[in-house]
Coordinates of C-alpha atoms and ligand atoms in Angstrom, one line a residue:
Q1 CA 95.0 -2.7 -63.3
F2 CA 98.0 -2.3 -65.5
P3 CA 100.6 -4.6 -64.3
L4 CA 102.5 -4.4 -67.5
G5 CA 102.2 -0.5 -68.2
R6 CA 99.7 1.6 -69.4
R7 CA 98.9 1.0 -73.3
L8 CA 96.6 3.6 -74.1
P9 CA 96.9 7.4 -72.6
C10 CA 94.0 8.6 -70.3
D11 CA 92.0 11.5 -70.2
I12 CA 92.4 12.3 -66.7
Y13 CA 95.2 10.8 -64.3
W14 CA 94.3 10.6 -60.5
H15 CA 97.1 10.5 -58.5
G16 CA 96.9 9.9 -54.7
V17 CA 99.6 12.3 -53.2
S18 CA 101.5 14.2 -55.6
F19 CA 102.7 15.1 -59.3
H20 CA 105.2 11.8 -59.7
D21 CA 104.8 10.3 -63.2
N22 CA 107.2 11.7 -65.6
D23 CA 105.9 9.6 -68.6
I24 CA 102.4 11.2 -69.1
F25 CA 102.5 12.9 -72.4
S26 CA 98.9 14.3 -72.7
G27 CA 95.6 14.3 -70.7
Q28 CA 95.3 16.0 -67.3
V29 CA 97.0 15.1 -63.9
N30 CA 95.1 16.1 -60.8
K31 CA 98.4 17.3 -59.1
F32 CA 100.9 20.2 -60.1
P33 CA 104.6 19.6 -60.0
G34 CA 106.0 21.2 -56.9
M35 CA 102.5 21.9 -55.3
T36 CA 103.7 19.7 -52.1
E37 CA 106.8 21.8 -51.6
M38 CA 105.2 25.1 -52.1
V39 CA 102.6 24.6 -49.3
R40 CA 105.1 23.6 -46.7
K41 CA 104.9 25.7 -43.7
I42 CA 108.4 27.4 -44.5
T43 CA 107.8 27.9 -48.2
L44 CA 104.3 28.9 -48.1
S45 CA 105.5 31.8 -45.3
R46 CA 108.3 32.9 -47.4
A47 CA 105.8 33.2 -50.3
V48 CA 103.5 35.0 -48.5
R49 CA 106.2 37.2 -46.7
T50 CA 107.5 38.2 -50.3
M51 CA 103.8 39.7 -50.9
Q52 CA 103.8 41.2 -47.6
D53 CA 106.9 43.1 -48.6
L54 CA 105.2 44.4 -51.7
F55 CA 101.6 44.8 -50.6
P56 CA 101.7 44.7 -46.5
L57 CA 98.0 45.9 -46.2
E58 CA 96.6 43.4 -49.0
Y59 CA 98.4 40.4 -47.3
N60 CA 97.5 40.9 -43.7
F61 CA 95.5 38.0 -43.5
Y62 CA 98.6 35.8 -42.6
P63 CA 99.8 35.7 -39.1
R64 CA 103.5 37.2 -38.5
S65 CA 105.6 34.3 -38.9
W66 CA 109.5 33.7 -38.4
I67 CA 111.2 30.9 -39.8
L68 CA 113.4 28.8 -37.6
P69 CA 116.0 28.3 -36.9
E70 CA 117.7 30.9 -39.4
E71 CA 115.3 33.8 -38.2
F72 CA 115.3 33.0 -34.3
P73 CA 117.8 35.9 -33.6
L74 CA 115.4 38.4 -35.5
F75 CA 112.2 36.5 -33.8
V76 CA 113.7 37.3 -30.2
A77 CA 114.7 41.0 -31.4
E78 CA 111.3 41.9 -33.1
V79 CA 109.4 40.7 -30.0
R80 CA 111.6 42.6 -27.5
M81 CA 111.2 45.5 -29.8
M82 CA 107.4 45.3 -30.0
K83 CA 107.2 44.6 -26.3
E84 CA 109.1 47.8 -25.5
G85 CA 106.9 49.7 -27.7
D86 CA 103.8 48.4 -26.0
P87 CA 104.4 47.0 -22.9
S88 CA 100.3 45.8 -22.4
W89 CA 101.2 43.7 -25.6
K90 CA 101.1 39.9 -24.0
P91 CA 101.4 37.8 -27.0
T92 CA 101.3 34.0 -27.4
F93 CA 103.2 32.3 -30.2
I94 CA 102.6 28.8 -31.8
V95 CA 105.7 26.8 -32.9
K96 CA 104.9 24.5 -36.0
P97 CA 107.4 21.9 -37.6
D98 CA 108.2 22.2 -41.2
G99 CA 106.4 19.8 -43.3
G100 CA 104.1 18.5 -40.3
C101 CA 100.4 18.0 -40.3
Q102 CA 97.4 16.9 -38.1
G103 CA 99.0 19.2 -35.4
D104 CA 102.0 16.9 -35.3
G105 CA 104.7 18.6 -32.9
I106 CA 102.8 21.8 -32.6
Y107 CA 103.0 23.9 -29.5
L108 CA 102.5 27.2 -27.8
I109 CA 104.8 29.4 -26.1
K110 CA 104.6 32.8 -24.3
D111 CA 108.1 33.5 -25.0
P112 CA 110.9 33.2 -27.2
S113 CA 113.0 31.7 -24.6
D114 CA 110.5 28.9 -24.5
I115 CA 111.3 27.6 -27.8
R116 CA 112.5 23.8 -27.3
L117 CA 116.3 24.4 -28.7
V118 CA 117.0 20.5 -27.4
G119 CA 118.6 18.7 -30.1
N120 CA 119.6 19.9 -33.0
I121 CA 117.2 22.6 -34.3
Q122 CA 118.4 22.4 -37.9
S123 CA 117.2 18.8 -38.1
R124 CA 113.5 19.9 -37.9
P125 CA 113.0 23.5 -39.3
A126 CA 109.9 25.1 -38.2
V127 CA 107.7 28.3 -38.3
V128 CA 106.9 30.3 -35.3
Q129 CA 103.7 32.5 -35.4
E130 CA 101.8 34.9 -33.8
Y131 CA 98.8 33.1 -32.0
I132 CA 95.3 34.4 -32.7
C133 CA 94.0 34.8 -29.3
K134 CA 90.8 35.9 -30.0
P135 CA 89.2 33.5 -32.3
L136 CA 85.6 33.4 -33.3
L137 CA 83.7 30.9 -30.9
V138 CA 80.3 28.8 -31.6
D139 CA 79.0 26.9 -28.5
K140 CA 82.0 28.5 -26.6
L141 CA 84.5 26.3 -28.9
K142 CA 87.3 27.0 -31.4
F143 CA 86.8 26.1 -34.6
D144 CA 88.4 26.5 -38.2
I145 CA 86.9 26.2 -41.7
R146 CA 88.3 23.9 -44.3
L147 CA 87.5 25.2 -47.8
Y148 CA 88.2 23.4 -50.9
V149 CA 89.5 25.3 -53.8
L150 CA 90.4 24.2 -57.4
L151 CA 93.2 25.4 -59.3
K152 CA 92.1 24.5 -62.9
S153 CA 94.8 26.0 -64.6
L154 CA 98.2 27.9 -63.7
E155 CA 98.7 30.0 -67.2
P156 CA 95.8 31.4 -67.8
L157 CA 95.2 31.3 -64.0
E158 CA 91.8 29.8 -63.0
I159 CA 90.6 29.4 -59.4
Y160 CA 87.2 27.8 -58.4
I161 CA 86.0 27.9 -54.5
A162 CA 83.3 25.4 -53.2
K163 CA 80.5 27.1 -52.0
D164 CA 80.5 25.1 -48.7
G165 CA 83.2 23.8 -46.6
L166 CA 83.9 22.1 -43.4
S167 CA 84.0 23.6 -39.7
R168 CA 86.1 21.5 -37.6
F169 CA 85.8 21.7 -33.8
C170 CA 87.8 21.8 -30.5
T171 CA 86.3 19.6 -28.0
E172 CA 87.2 21.8 -24.8
P173 CA 85.7 25.1 -24.2
Y174 CA 88.0 28.1 -25.3
Q175 CA 90.0 30.2 -23.0
E176 CA 92.5 32.6 -24.1
P177 CA 96.0 31.3 -23.6
T178 CA 97.6 31.4 -20.0
L179 CA 100.5 29.4 -18.9
K180 CA 98.3 27.1 -17.3
N181 CA 96.1 26.4 -20.5
L182 CA 98.7 26.6 -23.2
H183 CA 99.3 22.7 -23.1
Q184 CA 95.6 21.8 -23.7
V185 CA 95.6 20.8 -27.4
F186 CA 91.8 20.1 -27.0
M187 CA 91.2 23.6 -26.5
H188 CA 93.4 25.1 -28.6
L189 CA 94.1 23.0 -31.8
T190 CA 91.2 22.4 -33.9
N191 CA 92.9 19.2 -35.8
Y192 CA 90.1 16.7 -36.5
S193 CA 93.0 14.3 -36.0
L194 CA 93.7 15.2 -32.5
N195 CA 90.0 15.9 -31.2
I196 CA 88.7 12.5 -32.3
H197 CA 90.7 11.1 -29.5
S198 CA 88.7 13.3 -27.0
G199 CA 85.9 11.8 -25.0
N200 CA 84.0 15.0 -25.6
F201 CA 84.2 14.5 -29.5
I202 CA 80.7 14.3 -31.2
H203 CA 80.0 12.5 -34.3
S204 CA 76.7 13.7 -35.7
D205 CA 74.1 12.7 -38.5
S206 CA 73.3 16.2 -38.9
V207 CA 75.4 19.0 -40.7
N208 CA 75.0 21.4 -38.0
T209 CA 75.7 20.0 -34.9
G210 CA 78.7 17.8 -33.4
S211 CA 82.3 18.3 -34.0
K212 CA 82.3 18.6 -37.7
R213 CA 79.7 20.7 -39.3
T214 CA 79.2 22.4 -42.9
F215 CA 80.4 25.9 -43.3
S216 CA 77.3 26.8 -44.3
S217 CA 75.4 26.0 -41.2
I218 CA 77.6 28.4 -39.3
L219 CA 77.0 31.2 -41.8
C220 CA 73.4 30.4 -41.2
R221 CA 73.9 31.1 -37.5
L222 CA 76.1 34.1 -38.0
S223 CA 73.5 35.3 -40.3
S224 CA 70.7 34.8 -37.9
R225 CA 73.0 36.8 -35.4
G226 CA 73.1 39.8 -37.9
A227 CA 76.4 39.0 -39.0
D228 CA 77.8 40.6 -42.5
V229 CA 77.9 37.1 -44.1
K230 CA 78.4 38.5 -47.8
K231 CA 81.4 40.5 -46.6
L232 CA 82.8 37.4 -44.8
W233 CA 82.4 35.6 -48.0
S234 CA 84.3 38.3 -50.1
D235 CA 87.0 38.4 -47.6
I236 CA 87.3 34.6 -48.0
I237 CA 87.3 34.8 -51.8
S238 CA 90.2 37.8 -51.6
L239 CA 92.3 35.8 -49.0
V240 CA 92.1 32.5 -51.6
I241 CA 93.1 34.5 -54.6
K242 CA 95.7 36.3 -52.9
T243 CA 97.1 33.3 -51.7
I244 CA 97.2 31.4 -54.9
I245 CA 98.7 34.5 -56.5
A246 CA 101.7 34.4 -53.9
L247 CA 102.0 30.7 -54.8
T248 CA 102.2 30.9 -58.8
P249 CA 105.4 32.4 -59.4
E250 CA 107.5 29.3 -57.9
L251 CA 104.7 26.8 -59.1
K252 CA 105.5 28.1 -62.5
V253 CA 109.3 27.2 -62.4
Y254 CA 108.3 23.9 -61.3
Y255 CA 106.0 23.2 -63.8
Q256 CA 108.3 24.5 -66.7
S257 CA 110.9 22.2 -65.0
D258 CA 108.8 19.2 -65.2
I259 CA 106.8 19.9 -68.4
P260 CA 108.7 21.9 -70.5
A261 CA 106.8 24.2 -73.0
G262 CA 106.8 22.8 -76.5
K263 CA 107.1 19.3 -75.4
P264 CA 104.2 16.7 -75.2
G265 CA 103.1 16.9 -71.6
P266 CA 99.9 17.0 -69.8
T267 CA 97.8 19.5 -68.3
C268 CA 97.6 19.9 -64.4
F269 CA 94.9 20.8 -62.1
Q270 CA 94.6 20.5 -58.3
I271 CA 92.0 20.6 -55.6
L272 CA 93.8 22.5 -52.5
G273 CA 92.5 22.5 -49.0
F274 CA 92.3 26.0 -47.4
D275 CA 92.6 26.3 -43.6
I276 CA 90.9 29.2 -42.2
L277 CA 90.5 30.5 -38.9
L278 CA 87.8 33.5 -38.4
M279 CA 88.7 35.9 -35.7
K280 CA 86.1 37.3 -33.1
N281 CA 85.6 40.4 -35.4
L282 CA 84.9 38.0 -38.5
K283 CA 88.4 38.6 -40.0
P284 CA 89.5 35.3 -42.0
M285 CA 93.1 34.4 -41.4
L286 CA 95.1 31.7 -43.3
L287 CA 96.4 29.2 -41.3
E288 CA 97.8 26.8 -44.0
V289 CA 97.0 25.1 -47.5
N290 CA 96.8 21.3 -48.1
A291 CA 97.9 19.9 -51.2
N292 CA 96.4 16.7 -50.4
P293 CA 93.0 17.3 -48.7
S294 CA 91.6 14.1 -47.3
M295 CA 88.7 13.0 -49.4
R296 CA 87.2 10.5 -47.2
I297 CA 83.6 10.2 -46.6
E298 CA 83.3 8.1 -43.7
H299 CA 84.9 8.0 -40.2
E300 CA 85.9 5.3 -37.9
Q301 CA 83.7 4.4 -35.0
E302 CA 84.3 2.1 -31.8
R303 CA 81.0 -0.3 -32.0
S304 CA 82.5 -2.5 -29.2
P305 CA 85.6 -1.9 -27.3
G306 CA 88.7 -2.4 -29.5
V307 CA 86.3 -3.0 -32.7
F308 CA 86.5 -0.3 -35.2
E309 CA 84.1 0.1 -38.5
N310 CA 83.9 2.6 -41.1
V311 CA 80.8 4.5 -40.9
P312 CA 79.5 7.2 -43.4
S313 CA 79.9 10.7 -42.4
P314 CA 77.0 12.6 -43.7
V315 CA 78.8 16.1 -43.2
D316 CA 81.8 15.0 -45.5
E317 CA 79.8 13.6 -47.8
E318 CA 77.7 16.6 -48.3
V319 CA 80.7 18.7 -48.8
K320 CA 83.3 16.5 -50.7
V321 CA 81.2 14.6 -53.1
A322 CA 80.1 18.0 -54.5
V323 CA 83.8 18.9 -54.9
I324 CA 84.9 15.8 -56.7
R325 CA 82.1 15.7 -59.0
D326 CA 82.3 19.4 -60.0
T327 CA 86.0 19.3 -60.6
L328 CA 85.3 16.3 -62.9
R329 CA 82.8 18.2 -64.8
L330 CA 85.0 21.2 -65.0
V331 CA 87.9 19.4 -66.1
D332 CA 85.9 17.0 -68.5
P333 CA 88.1 16.6 -71.5
Q334 CA 85.3 16.0 -73.9
K335 CA 83.1 18.9 -72.7
K336 CA 82.4 20.4 -76.3
K337 CA 81.9 16.6 -78.0
R338 CA 80.4 14.7 -75.4
K339 CA 78.5 11.7 -75.6
D340 CA 75.7 10.5 -73.6
T341 CA 77.8 7.8 -72.6
Q342 CA 80.1 10.2 -70.8
F343 CA 77.3 11.6 -68.7
L344 CA 76.5 8.1 -67.5
I345 CA 80.1 7.8 -66.4
I346 CA 80.1 11.1 -64.5
K347 CA 76.8 10.0 -63.0
H348 CA 77.9 6.5 -61.9
F349 CA 81.1 7.8 -60.4
F350 CA 79.2 10.5 -58.2
M351 CA 76.6 7.7 -57.4
C352 CA 79.5 5.1 -56.4
Y353 CA 80.7 7.8 -54.3
R354 CA 77.5 8.2 -52.6
C355 CA 76.2 4.4 -52.4
Q356 CA 79.4 2.7 -52.1
T357 CA 78.0 -0.1 -54.3
L358 CA 77.0 -0.1 -58.2
E359 CA 73.6 -1.9 -57.4
H360 CA 72.2 1.3 -55.7
V361 CA 72.9 3.2 -58.5
S362 CA 69.8 2.9 -60.5
E363 CA 67.7 2.7 -57.4
E364 CA 69.1 6.0 -56.4
L365 CA 68.8 7.6 -59.5
N366 CA 65.0 6.8 -59.7
K367 CA 64.4 8.3 -56.2
E368 CA 66.1 11.3 -57.4
L369 CA 63.7 11.4 -60.5
L370 CA 60.8 10.9 -58.1
E371 CA 61.8 13.7 -55.7
A372 CA 62.5 16.0 -58.5
G373 CA 59.5 18.3 -59.8
P374 CA 58.3 18.1 -63.3
S375 CA 60.1 20.9 -64.5
D376 CA 63.4 19.1 -63.2
R377 CA 62.5 15.9 -64.4
A378 CA 62.8 17.3 -68.1
D379 CA 66.4 18.4 -67.1
Y380 CA 67.1 14.4 -66.7
D381 CA 66.4 13.7 -70.1
T382 CA 70.1 12.8 -71.0
T383 CA 69.6 13.3 -74.9
K384 CA 69.0 17.0 -74.4
S385 CA 71.9 18.1 -71.9
P386 CA 73.4 15.7 -70.0
E387 CA 75.1 18.5 -67.8
A388 CA 71.7 19.8 -66.6
A389 CA 71.0 16.2 -65.2
L390 CA 73.6 16.8 -62.4
P391 CA 73.0 19.4 -59.4
S392 CA 74.0 22.9 -59.8
L393 CA 77.8 23.5 -59.5
C394 CA 79.0 24.1 -56.0
L395 CA 82.5 25.3 -57.3
K396 CA 82.2 28.7 -58.3
Q397 CA 84.8 30.8 -60.5
V398 CA 86.6 33.3 -58.8
F399 CA 89.3 33.8 -61.1
P400 CA 89.7 35.2 -63.8
K401 CA 86.2 36.4 -62.8
Y402 CA 87.5 38.8 -60.4
A403 CA 90.8 39.2 -62.1
K404 CA 90.5 43.1 -62.8
Q405 CA 90.5 43.4 -58.6
F406 CA 93.7 41.6 -58.4
N407 CA 95.7 41.8 -61.3
Y408 CA 97.8 44.4 -59.9
L409 CA 99.1 42.0 -57.3
R410 CA 100.9 39.9 -59.7
L411 CA 104.1 41.3 -60.2
V412 CA 106.4 38.2 -58.6
D413 CA 104.7 36.6 -61.4
R414 CA 106.1 38.7 -64.0
V415 CA 109.4 38.6 -62.3
A416 CA 109.0 34.9 -62.4
A417 CA 108.4 35.0 -66.4
L418 CA 111.7 37.0 -66.8
F419 CA 113.7 34.2 -64.5
I420 CA 112.3 31.6 -66.7
R421 CA 113.4 33.3 -69.7
F422 CA 116.7 33.1 -68.7
L423 CA 116.8 29.6 -67.0
G424 CA 118.5 28.4 -70.4
V425 CA 118.8 24.6 -70.4
K426 CA 115.0 22.8 -70.0
G427 CA 114.5 21.0 -66.8
T428 CA 116.5 23.1 -64.0
T429 CA 115.0 25.5 -61.4
K430 CA 118.1 27.6 -60.7
L431 CA 119.9 30.2 -62.6
G432 CA 123.5 30.0 -63.2
P433 CA 126.0 33.0 -63.1
T434 CA 125.8 33.2 -67.1
G435 CA 122.1 33.2 -67.1
F436 CA 122.0 36.1 -64.5
R437 CA 124.8 38.1 -66.4
T438 CA 122.7 37.8 -69.6
F439 CA 119.5 38.8 -67.9
I440 CA 121.5 41.9 -66.8
R441 CA 122.8 42.6 -70.1
N442 CA 119.7 42.0 -72.3
C443 CA 117.5 44.2 -69.9
K444 CA 120.2 47.1 -69.8
L445 CA 120.6 47.0 -66.3
S446 CA 124.3 47.7 -65.9
N447 CA 126.0 51.1 -66.3
S448 CA 128.8 53.0 -65.1
N449 CA 127.5 52.8 -61.4
F450 CA 126.6 49.0 -61.6
S451 CA 129.4 47.4 -63.5
M452 CA 129.4 43.6 -64.2
A453 CA 132.1 42.8 -61.7
S454 CA 129.1 44.4 -59.2
V455 CA 126.4 41.7 -60.8
D456 CA 128.6 38.9 -60.0
I457 CA 129.1 39.9 -56.2
L458 CA 125.3 40.5 -56.1
Y459 CA 124.5 37.1 -57.5
I460 CA 127.3 35.1 -55.4
D461 CA 126.1 37.0 -52.2
I462 CA 122.5 36.2 -52.8
T463 CA 122.9 32.8 -54.0
R464 CA 125.1 31.6 -51.5
R465 CA 122.7 33.0 -48.5
W466 CA 119.7 31.2 -50.2
N467 CA 121.6 28.0 -50.8
S468 CA 122.5 27.7 -47.1
V469 CA 118.7 28.0 -46.1
G470 CA 117.1 26.2 -49.3
I471 CA 115.6 22.7 -49.0
D472 CA 116.7 22.1 -52.4
H473 CA 120.3 21.4 -52.5
K474 CA 120.1 19.1 -55.6
E475 CA 120.9 21.8 -58.0
S476 CA 123.3 24.5 -57.7
G477 CA 122.5 28.2 -59.0
M478 CA 120.2 30.9 -58.1
C479 CA 116.7 29.8 -57.1
L480 CA 113.6 31.8 -57.7
Q481 CA 113.2 33.4 -54.5
A482 CA 117.0 34.5 -54.5
F483 CA 116.3 36.0 -57.8
V484 CA 113.4 37.9 -56.6
E485 CA 115.4 39.3 -53.9
A486 CA 118.0 40.3 -56.2
F487 CA 115.7 42.1 -58.7
F488 CA 114.1 43.9 -55.6
C489 CA 117.7 45.3 -54.8
L490 CA 118.2 46.5 -58.4
A491 CA 114.8 48.1 -58.0
Q492 CA 115.8 50.0 -55.2
K493 CA 118.6 51.0 -56.5
K494 CA 117.3 52.2 -60.0
Y495 CA 114.1 54.0 -58.4
K496 CA 115.0 55.4 -55.2
S497 CA 112.6 56.8 -52.6
L498 CA 109.3 55.4 -54.2
P499 CA 107.5 52.7 -52.3
L500 CA 108.9 48.9 -53.4
H501 CA 105.8 47.9 -55.2
E502 CA 106.2 50.6 -57.6
Q503 CA 110.1 50.3 -57.8
V504 CA 109.6 46.7 -58.7
A505 CA 106.6 47.2 -61.0
L506 CA 108.8 50.1 -62.8
L507 CA 111.6 47.9 -63.3
I508 CA 109.6 45.0 -64.7
D509 CA 108.1 47.3 -67.3
F510 CA 111.7 48.3 -67.7
C511 CA 113.0 45.1 -68.5
E512 CA 109.8 43.8 -70.7
Y513 CA 110.4 46.9 -72.8
H514 CA 114.1 46.0 -73.5
L515 CA 113.6 42.0 -74.0
A516 CA 110.6 43.0 -76.5
A517 CA 113.0 45.2 -78.4
L518 CA 115.6 42.5 -78.4
D519 CA 112.8 39.9 -79.8
E520 CA 111.6 42.4 -82.5
K521 CA 115.2 43.0 -83.3
R522 CA 116.1 39.1 -83.5
L523 CA 112.9 38.6 -85.6
V524 CA 113.9 41.5 -88.4
C525 CA 117.3 39.7 -88.5
G526 CA 115.9 36.4 -88.7
R527 CA 113.8 37.2 -91.6
G528 CA 116.7 39.2 -93.4
Ligands
LIG1 P1 98.9 21.2 -39.1 O1 99.2 20.9 -40.7 O2 99.6 20.6 -38.0 O3 97.6 20.9 -39.0 P2 98.0 24.0 -38.6 O4 98.9 25.2 -39.1 O5 96.8 23.6 -39.5 O6 99.2 22.7 -38.7 O7 97.8 24.2 -37.2 C1 97.2 23.2 -36.4 C2 96.0 24.1 -35.7 O8 96.6 24.8 -34.9 C3 95.1 24.5 -36.3 O9 94.0 23.9 -37.0 C4 94.6 25.6 -35.7 O10 93.4 25.4 -34.8 C5 95.6 26.0 -34.5 N1 96.4 27.1 -35.2 C6 97.6 27.2 -36.1 N2 98.0 28.5 -36.3 C7 97.5 29.2 -35.4 C8 97.4 30.6 -35.2 N3 98.4 31.4 -35.7 N4 96.6 31.1 -34.2 C9 95.7 30.1 -33.6 N5 95.6 29.0 -33.7 C10 96.3 28.5 -34.6

């Protein structure tokens, strides 16, 4: 639309894939810098692992995972040890290539020796994960849940979850994995993109039958069987908040690098797709997070052999239209000083989505008005409150609403704040040796037992190891994960024999105290 470049800044920038525009100086962008990198299988597994080290019980919603190739020996050793401890344990593992999607390259194995090491494993890093053998079945089929989550802001943290999601079904009745059925993808993998090719795939116009259904229809069914659906929702909310808490520290590093504080820049929000598997006992397990979830509301259908056409998908429409509509309402830049026209724009957007063509808009709106009862009709009076004319919000705020229950988990966030403070030059994501030394000195962490020479050795050791496994080789220096590891080492050294999360919390308090004192001193000197 703007072949010669934009002339006027926009309120909202809606990017297709990732944050990639460096000349936006205001408004809001629908992607966070670094999100695509953060939700890759390896990075997500690492971020969750750090949280599991601190809070093992709180983070038991993610299957035990190992990163290949670097942790292959550890994987072999740990599996052997667990098998020796419990000879009745007959595990299955799932191998997932890093950066893969739609089930691409995924396979199941019974033993570490079955990992396909053909070719250069280094060229295709992967995550190997314990396979959840006893998923909840509906109609004898395995299914997973796609939930939409809006990360509205990183600082302060604001998270919304959509009240309804999608349930995506396998197309072959489920059996627990055996050597014979391991390769049957239609039985074990719930990906829509795979199952659509099965002859058993059912496109349904109803939201509670077929191979793709609404999550609410599953909840209704579970509730009628006596399941505690409220508890399930609260477990899901907790899983989502904890996962985002695991991602935020590194996201903040990316954020300050792309949008440095104090310079004009946009704010960001992002719709994320959470893939969750329910275990037989209704415990939700996180499979993965998608930074660019499909928002399609149609699917392809073969009308006659070889002739495909796009047809509306009522299930996708029911769930996704509401997510987009509510996201726009929540990030609405003019919320406070809105004009009537804005209501029309949002309504138009929403209608176009539903009806595909503009001509249907007024017709559709009239129909809604007729269907609405007398009291509802008053809500459509746009001169009163345009917001009231839209259906009630499907996106529910969960953070800061439940912040009190989860804030104690945000330790790595505070470590990241220390890291960012010492990064120095704007635009970098890695800490140089001088920055690390300044951190140690300003926080008063070196003493007779821990000399500056030991500080340098710690820096070199950890940085070298992380840089040999990291994906980002562009910049040299210490990445956030390496700094977090060094910080944990320092905490263990200083506060022996306490649980790790207490050691880390004490060291953060200690550093923050000394930095605040330093800032105070500088302020007084400055005034002087
Ligand atoms: P992709 O990004 O390629 O879709 P996923 O991690 O979502 O990769 O895995 C694909 C599918 O494999 C999931 O939708 C799920 O059905 C199945 N799956 C993944 N991890 C596990 C696991 N640990 N246990 C059981 N099933 C899993």
